[in-house]
Short mmCIF file of C-alpha atoms and ligand atoms in Angstrom, two decimals:
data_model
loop_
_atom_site.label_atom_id
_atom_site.label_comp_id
_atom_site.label_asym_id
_atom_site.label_seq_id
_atom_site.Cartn_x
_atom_site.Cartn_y
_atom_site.Cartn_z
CA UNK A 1 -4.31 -18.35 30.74
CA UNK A 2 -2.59 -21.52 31.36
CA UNK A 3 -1.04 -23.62 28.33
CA UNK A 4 -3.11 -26.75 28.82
CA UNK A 5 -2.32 -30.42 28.37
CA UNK A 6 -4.02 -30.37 25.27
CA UNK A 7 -2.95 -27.29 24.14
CA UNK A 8 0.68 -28.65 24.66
CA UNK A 9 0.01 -32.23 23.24
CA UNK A 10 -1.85 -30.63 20.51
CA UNK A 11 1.43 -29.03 19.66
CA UNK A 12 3.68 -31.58 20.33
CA UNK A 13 1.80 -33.97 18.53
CA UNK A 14 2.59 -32.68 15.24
CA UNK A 15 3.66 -35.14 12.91
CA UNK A 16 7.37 -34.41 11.03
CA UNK A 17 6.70 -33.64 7.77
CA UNK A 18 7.95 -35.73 4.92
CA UNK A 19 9.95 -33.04 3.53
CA UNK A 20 11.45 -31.06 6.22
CA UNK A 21 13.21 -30.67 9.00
CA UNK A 22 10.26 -29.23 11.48
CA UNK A 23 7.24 -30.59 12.83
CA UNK A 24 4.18 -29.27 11.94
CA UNK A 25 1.55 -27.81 14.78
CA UNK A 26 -1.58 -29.59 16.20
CA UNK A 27 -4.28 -27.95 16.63
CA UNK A 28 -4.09 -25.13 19.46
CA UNK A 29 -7.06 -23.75 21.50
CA UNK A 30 -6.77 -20.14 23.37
CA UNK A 31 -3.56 -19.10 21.56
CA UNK A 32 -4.74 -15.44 21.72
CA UNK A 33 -4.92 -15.85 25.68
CA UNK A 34 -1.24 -17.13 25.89
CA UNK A 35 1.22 -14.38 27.37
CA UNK A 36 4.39 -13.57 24.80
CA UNK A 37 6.50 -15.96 26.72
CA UNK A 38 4.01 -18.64 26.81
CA UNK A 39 3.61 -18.58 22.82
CA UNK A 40 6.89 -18.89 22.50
CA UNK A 41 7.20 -21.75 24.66
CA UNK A 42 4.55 -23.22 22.84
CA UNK A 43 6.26 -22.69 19.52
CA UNK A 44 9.49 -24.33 21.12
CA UNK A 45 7.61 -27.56 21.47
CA UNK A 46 7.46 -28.11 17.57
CA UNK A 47 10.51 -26.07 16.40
CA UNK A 48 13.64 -27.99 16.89
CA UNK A 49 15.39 -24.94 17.90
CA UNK A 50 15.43 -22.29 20.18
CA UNK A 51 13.65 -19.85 19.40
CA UNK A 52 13.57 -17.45 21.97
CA UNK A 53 17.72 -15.85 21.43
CA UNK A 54 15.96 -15.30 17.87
CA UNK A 55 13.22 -13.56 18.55
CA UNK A 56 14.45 -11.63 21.88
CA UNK A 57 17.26 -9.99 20.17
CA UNK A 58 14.76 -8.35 17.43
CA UNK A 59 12.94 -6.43 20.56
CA UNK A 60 13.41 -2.74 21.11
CA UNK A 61 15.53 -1.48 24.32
CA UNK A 62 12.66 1.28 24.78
CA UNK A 63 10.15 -0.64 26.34
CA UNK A 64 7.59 1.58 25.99
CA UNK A 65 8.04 2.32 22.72
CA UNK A 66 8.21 -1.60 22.57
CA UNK A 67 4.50 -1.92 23.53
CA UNK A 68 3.10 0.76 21.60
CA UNK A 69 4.70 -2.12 18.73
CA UNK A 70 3.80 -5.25 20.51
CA UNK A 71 -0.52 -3.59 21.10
CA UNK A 72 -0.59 -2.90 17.31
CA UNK A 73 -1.91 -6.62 16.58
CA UNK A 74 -2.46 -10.11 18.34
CA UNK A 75 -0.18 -12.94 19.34
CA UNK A 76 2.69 -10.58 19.08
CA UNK A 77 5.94 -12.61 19.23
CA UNK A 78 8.71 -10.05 17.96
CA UNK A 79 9.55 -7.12 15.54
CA UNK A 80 10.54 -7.57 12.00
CA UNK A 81 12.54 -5.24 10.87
CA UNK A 82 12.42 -3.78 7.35
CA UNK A 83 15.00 -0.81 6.10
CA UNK A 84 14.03 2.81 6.27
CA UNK A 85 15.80 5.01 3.69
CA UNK A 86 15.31 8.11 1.98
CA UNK A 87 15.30 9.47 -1.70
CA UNK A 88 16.56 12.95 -1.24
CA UNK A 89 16.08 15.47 -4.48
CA UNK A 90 12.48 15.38 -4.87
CA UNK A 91 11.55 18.71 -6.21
CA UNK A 92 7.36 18.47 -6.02
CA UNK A 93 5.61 21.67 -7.37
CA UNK A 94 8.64 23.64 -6.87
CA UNK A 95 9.44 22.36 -3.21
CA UNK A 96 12.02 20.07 -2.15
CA UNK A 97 11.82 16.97 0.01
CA UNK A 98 13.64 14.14 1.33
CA UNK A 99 10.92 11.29 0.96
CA UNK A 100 11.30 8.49 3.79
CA UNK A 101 10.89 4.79 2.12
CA UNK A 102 10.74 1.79 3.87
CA UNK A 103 10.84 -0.92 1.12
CA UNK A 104 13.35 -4.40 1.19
CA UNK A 105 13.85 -4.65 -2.46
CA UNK A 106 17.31 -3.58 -3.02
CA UNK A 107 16.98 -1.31 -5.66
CA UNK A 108 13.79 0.56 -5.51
CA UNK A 109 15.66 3.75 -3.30
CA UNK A 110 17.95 4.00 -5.55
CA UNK A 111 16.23 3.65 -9.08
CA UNK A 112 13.71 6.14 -7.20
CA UNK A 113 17.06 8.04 -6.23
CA UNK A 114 18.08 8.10 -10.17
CA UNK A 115 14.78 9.53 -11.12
CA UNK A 116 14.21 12.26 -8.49
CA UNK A 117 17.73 13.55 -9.52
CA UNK A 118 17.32 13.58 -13.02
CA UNK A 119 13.88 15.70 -12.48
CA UNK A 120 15.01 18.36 -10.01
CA UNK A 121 17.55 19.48 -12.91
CA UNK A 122 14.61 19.05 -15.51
CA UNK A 123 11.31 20.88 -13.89
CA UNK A 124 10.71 18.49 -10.99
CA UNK A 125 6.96 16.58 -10.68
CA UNK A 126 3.83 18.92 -11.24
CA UNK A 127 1.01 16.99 -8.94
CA UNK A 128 -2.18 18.25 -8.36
CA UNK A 129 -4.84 16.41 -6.31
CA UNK A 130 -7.96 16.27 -8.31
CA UNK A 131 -10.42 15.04 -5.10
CA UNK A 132 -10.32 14.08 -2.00
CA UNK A 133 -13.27 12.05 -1.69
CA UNK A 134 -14.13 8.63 0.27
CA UNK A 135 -17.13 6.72 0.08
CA UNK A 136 -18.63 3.81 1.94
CA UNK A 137 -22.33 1.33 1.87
CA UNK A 138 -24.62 0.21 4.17
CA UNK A 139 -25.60 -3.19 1.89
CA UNK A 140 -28.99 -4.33 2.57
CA UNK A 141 -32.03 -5.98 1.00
CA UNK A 142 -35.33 -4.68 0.65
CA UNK A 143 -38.06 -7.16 -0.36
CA UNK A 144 -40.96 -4.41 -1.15
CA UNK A 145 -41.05 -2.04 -4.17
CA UNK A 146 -38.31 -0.03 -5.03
CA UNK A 147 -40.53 3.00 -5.89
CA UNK A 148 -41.88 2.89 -2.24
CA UNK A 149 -37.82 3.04 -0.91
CA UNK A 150 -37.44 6.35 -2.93
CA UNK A 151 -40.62 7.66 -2.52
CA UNK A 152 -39.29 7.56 1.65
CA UNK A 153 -35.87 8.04 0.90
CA UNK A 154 -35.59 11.47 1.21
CA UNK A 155 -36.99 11.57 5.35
CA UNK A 156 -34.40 8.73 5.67
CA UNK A 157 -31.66 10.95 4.51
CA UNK A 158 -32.92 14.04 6.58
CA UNK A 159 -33.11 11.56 9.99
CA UNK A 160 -29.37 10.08 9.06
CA UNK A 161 -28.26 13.10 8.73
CA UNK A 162 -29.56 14.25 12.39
CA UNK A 163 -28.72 11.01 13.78
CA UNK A 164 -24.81 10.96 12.32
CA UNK A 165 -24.52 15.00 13.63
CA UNK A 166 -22.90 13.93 16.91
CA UNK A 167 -20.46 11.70 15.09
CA UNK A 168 -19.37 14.35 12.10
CA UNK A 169 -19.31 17.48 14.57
CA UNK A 170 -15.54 17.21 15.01
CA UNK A 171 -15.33 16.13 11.53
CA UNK A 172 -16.82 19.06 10.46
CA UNK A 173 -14.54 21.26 12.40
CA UNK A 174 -11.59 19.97 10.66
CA UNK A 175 -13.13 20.79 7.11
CA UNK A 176 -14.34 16.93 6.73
CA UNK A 177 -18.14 15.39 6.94
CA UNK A 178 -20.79 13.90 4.96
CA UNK A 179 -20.69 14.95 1.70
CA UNK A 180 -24.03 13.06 0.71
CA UNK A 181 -26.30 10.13 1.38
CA UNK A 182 -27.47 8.53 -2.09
CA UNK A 183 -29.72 5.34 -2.30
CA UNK A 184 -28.98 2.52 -5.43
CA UNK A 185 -30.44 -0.07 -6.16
CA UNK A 186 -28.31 -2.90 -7.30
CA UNK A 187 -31.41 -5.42 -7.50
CA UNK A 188 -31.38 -5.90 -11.38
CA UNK A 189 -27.63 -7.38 -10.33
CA UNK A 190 -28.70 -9.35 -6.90
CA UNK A 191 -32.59 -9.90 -6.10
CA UNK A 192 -33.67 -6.91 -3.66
CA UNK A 193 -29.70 -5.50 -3.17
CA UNK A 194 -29.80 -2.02 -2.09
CA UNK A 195 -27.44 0.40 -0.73
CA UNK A 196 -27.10 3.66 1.16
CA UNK A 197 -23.82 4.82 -1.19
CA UNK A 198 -22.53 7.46 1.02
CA UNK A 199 -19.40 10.00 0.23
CA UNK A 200 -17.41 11.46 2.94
CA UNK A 201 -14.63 14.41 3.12
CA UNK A 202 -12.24 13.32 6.23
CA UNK A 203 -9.75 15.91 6.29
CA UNK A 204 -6.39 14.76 7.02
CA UNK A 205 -7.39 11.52 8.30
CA UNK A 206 -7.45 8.54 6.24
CA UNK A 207 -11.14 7.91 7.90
CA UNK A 208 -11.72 4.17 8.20
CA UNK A 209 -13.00 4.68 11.54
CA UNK A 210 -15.12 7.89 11.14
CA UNK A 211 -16.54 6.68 7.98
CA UNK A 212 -17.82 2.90 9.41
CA UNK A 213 -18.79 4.58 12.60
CA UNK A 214 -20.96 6.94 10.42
CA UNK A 215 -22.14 3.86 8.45
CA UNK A 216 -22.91 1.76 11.28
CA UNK A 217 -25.14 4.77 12.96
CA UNK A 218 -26.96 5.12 9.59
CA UNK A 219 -27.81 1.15 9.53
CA UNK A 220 -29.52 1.58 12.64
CA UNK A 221 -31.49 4.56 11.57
CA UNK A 222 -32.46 2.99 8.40
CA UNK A 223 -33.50 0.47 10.13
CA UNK A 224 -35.59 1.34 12.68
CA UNK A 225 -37.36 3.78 10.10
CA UNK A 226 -38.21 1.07 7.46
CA UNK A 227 -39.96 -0.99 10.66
CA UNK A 228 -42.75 1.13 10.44
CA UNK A 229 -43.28 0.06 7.08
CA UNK A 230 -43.42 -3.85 7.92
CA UNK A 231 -46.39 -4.52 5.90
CA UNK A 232 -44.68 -3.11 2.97
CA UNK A 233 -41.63 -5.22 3.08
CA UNK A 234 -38.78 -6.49 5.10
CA UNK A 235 -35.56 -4.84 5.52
CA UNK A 236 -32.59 -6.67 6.73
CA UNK A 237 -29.09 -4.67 7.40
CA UNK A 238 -26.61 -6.99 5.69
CA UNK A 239 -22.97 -4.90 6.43
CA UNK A 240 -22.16 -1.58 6.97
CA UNK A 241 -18.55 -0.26 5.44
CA UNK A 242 -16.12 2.02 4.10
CA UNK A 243 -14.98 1.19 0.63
CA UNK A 244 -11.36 1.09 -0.16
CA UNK A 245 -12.60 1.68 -3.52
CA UNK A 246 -11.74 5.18 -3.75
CA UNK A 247 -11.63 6.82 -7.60
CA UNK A 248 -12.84 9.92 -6.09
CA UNK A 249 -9.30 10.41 -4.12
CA UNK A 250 -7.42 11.02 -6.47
CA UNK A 251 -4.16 12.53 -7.93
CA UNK A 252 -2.18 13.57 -10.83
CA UNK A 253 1.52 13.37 -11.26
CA UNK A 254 3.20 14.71 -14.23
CA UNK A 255 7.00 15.66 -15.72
CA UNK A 256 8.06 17.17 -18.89
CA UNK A 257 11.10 18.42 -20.48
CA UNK A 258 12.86 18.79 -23.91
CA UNK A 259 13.28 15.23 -25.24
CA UNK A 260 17.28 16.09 -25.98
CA UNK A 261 17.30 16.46 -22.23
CA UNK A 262 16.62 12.85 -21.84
CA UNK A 263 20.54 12.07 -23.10
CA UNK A 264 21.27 11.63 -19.08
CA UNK A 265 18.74 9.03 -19.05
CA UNK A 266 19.08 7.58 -22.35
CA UNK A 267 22.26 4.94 -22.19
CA UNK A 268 23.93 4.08 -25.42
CA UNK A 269 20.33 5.67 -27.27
CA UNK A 270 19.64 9.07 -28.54
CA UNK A 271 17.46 10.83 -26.84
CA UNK A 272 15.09 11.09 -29.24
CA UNK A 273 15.24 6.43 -29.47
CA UNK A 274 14.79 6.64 -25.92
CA UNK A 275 11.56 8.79 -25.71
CA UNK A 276 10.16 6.59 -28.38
CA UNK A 277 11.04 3.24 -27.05
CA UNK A 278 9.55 4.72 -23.44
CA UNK A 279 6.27 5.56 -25.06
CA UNK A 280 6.21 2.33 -27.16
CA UNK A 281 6.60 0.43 -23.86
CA UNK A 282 4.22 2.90 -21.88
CA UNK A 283 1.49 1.65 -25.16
CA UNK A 284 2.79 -1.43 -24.10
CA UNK A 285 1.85 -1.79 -20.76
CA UNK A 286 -1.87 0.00 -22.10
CA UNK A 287 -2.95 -3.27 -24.48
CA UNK A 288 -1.20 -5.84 -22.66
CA UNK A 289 -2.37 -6.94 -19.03
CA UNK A 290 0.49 -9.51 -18.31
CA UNK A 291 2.80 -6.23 -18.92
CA UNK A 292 0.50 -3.80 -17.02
CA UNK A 293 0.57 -5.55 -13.92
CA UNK A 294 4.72 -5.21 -14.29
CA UNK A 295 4.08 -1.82 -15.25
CA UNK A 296 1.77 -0.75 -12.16
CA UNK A 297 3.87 -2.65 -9.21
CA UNK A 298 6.90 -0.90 -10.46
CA UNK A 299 4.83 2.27 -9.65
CA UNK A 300 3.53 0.31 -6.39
CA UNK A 301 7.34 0.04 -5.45
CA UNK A 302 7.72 3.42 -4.73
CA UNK A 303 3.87 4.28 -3.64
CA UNK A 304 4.60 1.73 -1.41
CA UNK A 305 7.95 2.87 0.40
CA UNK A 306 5.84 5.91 1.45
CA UNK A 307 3.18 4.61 2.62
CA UNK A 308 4.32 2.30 4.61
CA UNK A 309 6.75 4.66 6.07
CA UNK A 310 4.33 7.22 6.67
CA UNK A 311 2.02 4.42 8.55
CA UNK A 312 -0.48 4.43 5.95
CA UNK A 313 -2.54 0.98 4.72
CA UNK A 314 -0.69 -0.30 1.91
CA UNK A 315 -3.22 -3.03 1.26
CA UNK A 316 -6.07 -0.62 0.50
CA UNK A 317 -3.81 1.82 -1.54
CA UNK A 318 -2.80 -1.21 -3.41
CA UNK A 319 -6.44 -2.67 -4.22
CA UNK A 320 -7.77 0.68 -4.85
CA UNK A 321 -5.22 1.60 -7.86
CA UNK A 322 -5.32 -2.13 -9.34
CA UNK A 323 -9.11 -1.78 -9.02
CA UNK A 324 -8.40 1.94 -10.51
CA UNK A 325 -6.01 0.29 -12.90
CA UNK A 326 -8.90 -2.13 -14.41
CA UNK A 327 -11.69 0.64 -14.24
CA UNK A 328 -12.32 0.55 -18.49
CA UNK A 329 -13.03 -3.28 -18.06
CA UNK A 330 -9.31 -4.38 -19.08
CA UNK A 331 -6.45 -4.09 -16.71
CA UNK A 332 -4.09 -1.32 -18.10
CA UNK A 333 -1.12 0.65 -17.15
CA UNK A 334 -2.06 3.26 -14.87
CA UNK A 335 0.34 6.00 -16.74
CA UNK A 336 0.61 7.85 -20.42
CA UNK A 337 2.93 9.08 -22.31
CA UNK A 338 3.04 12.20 -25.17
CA UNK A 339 5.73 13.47 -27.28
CA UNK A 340 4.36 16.62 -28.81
CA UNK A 341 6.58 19.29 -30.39
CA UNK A 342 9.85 18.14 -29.18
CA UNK A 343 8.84 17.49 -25.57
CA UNK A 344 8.36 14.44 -23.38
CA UNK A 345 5.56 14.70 -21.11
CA UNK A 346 4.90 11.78 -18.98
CA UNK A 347 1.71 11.35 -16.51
CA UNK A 348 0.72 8.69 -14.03
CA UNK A 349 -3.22 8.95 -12.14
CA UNK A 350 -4.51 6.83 -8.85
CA UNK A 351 -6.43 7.25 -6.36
CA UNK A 352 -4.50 7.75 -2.84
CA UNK A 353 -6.47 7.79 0.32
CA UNK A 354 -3.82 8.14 2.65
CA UNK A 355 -4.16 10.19 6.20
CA UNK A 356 -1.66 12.00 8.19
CA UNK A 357 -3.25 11.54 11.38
CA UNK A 358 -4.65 8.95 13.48
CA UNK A 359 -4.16 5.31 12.58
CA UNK A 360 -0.70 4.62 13.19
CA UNK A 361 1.03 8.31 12.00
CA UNK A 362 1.53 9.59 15.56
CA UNK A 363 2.03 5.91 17.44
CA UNK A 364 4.68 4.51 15.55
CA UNK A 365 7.49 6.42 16.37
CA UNK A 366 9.46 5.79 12.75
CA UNK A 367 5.94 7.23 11.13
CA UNK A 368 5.31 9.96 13.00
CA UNK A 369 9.50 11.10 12.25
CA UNK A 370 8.51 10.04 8.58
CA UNK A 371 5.76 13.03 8.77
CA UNK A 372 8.17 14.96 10.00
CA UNK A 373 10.74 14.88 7.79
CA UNK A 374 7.89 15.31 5.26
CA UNK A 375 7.70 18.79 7.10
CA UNK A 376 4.04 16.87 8.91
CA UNK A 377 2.01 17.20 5.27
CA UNK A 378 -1.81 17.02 5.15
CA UNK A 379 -3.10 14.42 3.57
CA UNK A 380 -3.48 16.32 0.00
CA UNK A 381 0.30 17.18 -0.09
CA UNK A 382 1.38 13.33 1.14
CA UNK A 383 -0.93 12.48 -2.12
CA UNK A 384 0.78 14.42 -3.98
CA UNK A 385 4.20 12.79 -2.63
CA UNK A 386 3.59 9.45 -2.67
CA UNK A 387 2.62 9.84 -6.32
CA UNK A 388 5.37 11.65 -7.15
CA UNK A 389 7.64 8.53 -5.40
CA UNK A 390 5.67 6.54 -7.43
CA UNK A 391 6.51 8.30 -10.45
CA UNK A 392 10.12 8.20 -9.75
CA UNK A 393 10.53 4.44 -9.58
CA UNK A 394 8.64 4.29 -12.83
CA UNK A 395 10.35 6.16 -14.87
CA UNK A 396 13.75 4.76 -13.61
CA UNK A 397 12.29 1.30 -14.20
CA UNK A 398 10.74 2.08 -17.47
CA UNK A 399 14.01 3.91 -18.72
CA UNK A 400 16.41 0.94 -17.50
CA UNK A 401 14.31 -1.93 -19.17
CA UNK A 402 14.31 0.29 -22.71
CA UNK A 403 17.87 0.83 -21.76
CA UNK A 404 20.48 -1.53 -20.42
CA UNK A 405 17.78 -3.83 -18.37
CA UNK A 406 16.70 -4.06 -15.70
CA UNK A 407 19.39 -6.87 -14.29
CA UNK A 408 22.32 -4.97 -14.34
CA UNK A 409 21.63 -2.64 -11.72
CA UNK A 410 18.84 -4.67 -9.88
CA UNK A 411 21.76 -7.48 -9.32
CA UNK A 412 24.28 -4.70 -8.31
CA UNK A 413 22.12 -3.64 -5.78
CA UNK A 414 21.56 -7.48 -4.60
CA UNK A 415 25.05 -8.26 -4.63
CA UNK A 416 25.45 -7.23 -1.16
CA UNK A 417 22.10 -9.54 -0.15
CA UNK A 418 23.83 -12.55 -1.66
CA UNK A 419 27.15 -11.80 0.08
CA UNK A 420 25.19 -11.86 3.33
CA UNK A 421 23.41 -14.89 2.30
CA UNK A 422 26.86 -16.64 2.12
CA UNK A 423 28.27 -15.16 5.28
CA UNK A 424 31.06 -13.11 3.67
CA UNK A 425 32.92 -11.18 6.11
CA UNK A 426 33.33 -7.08 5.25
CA UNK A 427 36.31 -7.44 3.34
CA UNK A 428 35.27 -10.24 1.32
CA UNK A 429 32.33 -7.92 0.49
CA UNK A 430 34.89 -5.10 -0.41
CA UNK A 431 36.47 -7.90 -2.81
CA UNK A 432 33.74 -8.55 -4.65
CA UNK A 433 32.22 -4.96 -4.91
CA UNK A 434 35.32 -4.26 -7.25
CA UNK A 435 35.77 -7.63 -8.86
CA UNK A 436 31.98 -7.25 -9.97
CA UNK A 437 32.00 -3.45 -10.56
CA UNK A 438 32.09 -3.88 -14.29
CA UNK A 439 30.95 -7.55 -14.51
CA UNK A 440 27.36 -9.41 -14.58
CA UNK A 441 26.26 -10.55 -11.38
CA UNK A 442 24.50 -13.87 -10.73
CA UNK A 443 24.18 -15.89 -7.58
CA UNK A 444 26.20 -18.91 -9.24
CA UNK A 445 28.89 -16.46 -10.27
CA UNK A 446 28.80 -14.92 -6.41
CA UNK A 447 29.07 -18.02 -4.35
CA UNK A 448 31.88 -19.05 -7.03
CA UNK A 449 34.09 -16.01 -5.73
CA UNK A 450 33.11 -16.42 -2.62
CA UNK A 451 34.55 -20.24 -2.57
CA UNK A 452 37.59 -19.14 -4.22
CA UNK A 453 38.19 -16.26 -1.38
CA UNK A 454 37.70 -18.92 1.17
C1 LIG B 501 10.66 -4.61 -10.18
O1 LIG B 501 10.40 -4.55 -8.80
C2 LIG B 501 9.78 -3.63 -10.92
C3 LIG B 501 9.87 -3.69 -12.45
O2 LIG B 501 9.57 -5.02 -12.87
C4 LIG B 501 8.83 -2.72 -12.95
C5 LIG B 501 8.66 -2.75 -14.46
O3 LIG B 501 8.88 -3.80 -15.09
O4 LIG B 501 8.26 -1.71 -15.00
C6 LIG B 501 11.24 -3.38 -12.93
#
């Protein structure tokens, strides 16, 4: 497609805004339609800078690996990079790994670093997956009586089940399927809500696709089989979809040890302080929602290294555990804490529905080496993995704040990302590395010793 005249004018029409330096877009028509050079062009007309050096020189050399990048979504207009590191040490049910992370705050690789250490000398992290379940609706209403729906239900069920059998076959070879078809009735919540609540095994897959294809073939069964029933009632398909709600998927990560083993953990405290100021702010973070949401994203730091890294949705991992996380009516910490006969054990639970194939594990070429160096898990194990990582950052979090803080070694770590901010060259990074090795770093104190090295 051509940029038009209005598509240009609607651009360059964009009034400067009162408070900075850019203009602000018009209204554009067809942007989808634009090639990548076109959009840019387009965005040249209200930035007041070149932007093309910028976002050329964040392109891969591979250009085929470039595209498999550039088809992932619309209106692609360049990469953004994010780091990929690894936490190496992480002894999970007596096997050792080197978990890939790809995370941009400074300090969660190594706080996760800390704590996978510390536990392959003290037992390493026990996780067992308790299910592997995934469920999804078709929502619709049904304006006749609910005893008629059930009284049909079951030759509903037995025709969705024939219908979906092409769909699950392959499924079903990998060890995955429908698990069952149920029918609720939400109507005492929403006037004549119903849904087909269906539960699904998908193997290693994480299954958004097999499960809303399933769904969408059941709508149409349902459907057609209620209009034989017309004079009964009306039924109207309202959505069909998997939900990322997924309590049924879901794992168990604990450690224990001694609690006089905690002394490398423990700072200037005893051990025995530092398990009990842990659990008091583990109860913490169980009564207190403004601290539990603290509590769960720094597990979310390290859940969501792997994920990401491994190609997995980090959005529906995320809304599932918070969801998870608020299950008992009241947001709460998603982890617990015991000290029982001299020993420190320490558990976190969530659901994980992650996959290791399809989606984007085999396309994206930093995923599918993720898998690998994962030794290519199925999806149990990368549960169990990605809980352990969240475990990790935790604990390291946890056992800084009831320690030292949390700012010494957070601002350590950001040191270097201030430097940068301020331009300093690789010496002047040296210089302040050991000028600030045993002093408190803030920006203000930074960007002083940077003026002075100037
Ligand atoms: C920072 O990213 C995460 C922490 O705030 C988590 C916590 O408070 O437990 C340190």
């Amino acid at each position: 497609m051509e940029i038009n005249n209005d598509t240009l004018s609607n651009a360059s029409s964009g009034e400067h805004s009162k408070h900075q330096n850019f203009k602000v877009p018009g209204l554009v028509s067809g942007f989808s339609k634009l090639n990548r050079n076109q959009r840019i062009d387009l965005l040249n007309t209200y930035l007041d800078e070149d932007a093309i050096d910028l976002l050329n020189a964040f392109l891969l050399p591979d250009e085929k690996v470039q595209q498999v990048i550039s088809e992932l979504s619309e209106n692609f207009l360049s990469n953004y990079y994010l780091p990929f590191g690894v936490v190496p040490n992480v002894l999970i049910n007596g096997q050792m790994y080197m978990v890939p992370m790809v995370i941009e705050e400074s300090s969660v690789v190594a706080a996760a670093s800390r704590a996978a250490g510390f536990w392959a000398k003290n037992g390493g992290f026990s996780v067992r997956v308790i299910d592997n379940l995934k469920k999804g609706q078709v929502h619709f209403t049904w304006s006749g009586s609910e005893r008629f729906l059930k009284s049909v239900f079951l030759h509903i069920k037995e025709q969705i089940l024939a219908d979906t059998a092409p769909v699950t076959a392959n499924m079903e070879l990998r060890g995955g399927g429908i698990v069952d078809v149920e029918l609720l009735s939400l109507s005492h919540k929403l006037e004549n809500y119903y849904q087909l609540d269906v539960t699904f095994k998908t193997a290693d897959a994480m299954g958004a696709n097999f499960i809303n294809t399933c769904l969408e073939t059941m709508a149409v069964t349902l459907s057609n089989f209620m209009s034989q029933y017309s004079d009964k009632g009306q039924l109207e398909i309202i959505m069909s979809i998997l939900s990322n709600y997924t309590p049924q998927c879901l794992v168990e990560c604990t450690v224990t040890c001694p609690v006089e083993k905690l002394e490398a953990m423990s700072g200037a405290y005893l051990p025995q302080e530092f398990a009990r100021r842990f659990a008091l702010a583990i109860k913490m973070a169980q009564v207190d929602v403004s601290r539990a949401v603290t509590h769960n994203k720094g597990i979310y730091n390290g859940i969501d290294g792997v994920v990401l890294a491994t190609g997995n949705d980090w959005r529906a991992i995320e809304a599932a555990g918070h969801a998870f996380a608020a299950r008992k009516g009241t947001y709460s910490a998603l982890s617990d804490v015991e000290i029982v006969d001299g020993y420190f054990k320490y558990t976190i639970s969530l659901p994980l529905a992650v996959g290791t194939v399809g989606g984007l594990t085999k396309n994206h070429p930093i995923a599918a080496f993720a898998l690998k160096m994962l030794r290519n898990p199925s999806a149990n194990s990368l549960m169990q993995i990605t809980a352990a990582m969240g475990m990790a950052n935790n604990f390291s979090a946890v056992a800084s704040l009831v320690t030292s803080g949390i700012q010494k070694g957070h601002m350590k770590m950001h040191l270097v990302n201030m430097l940068n901010q301020l331009g300093a060259s690789d010496l002047q990074k040296e210089a302040a590395r050991k000028f600030f090795a045993n002093k408190t770093v803030s920006f203000a104190m930074v960007s002083d010793f940077f003026k002075k090295c100037n």
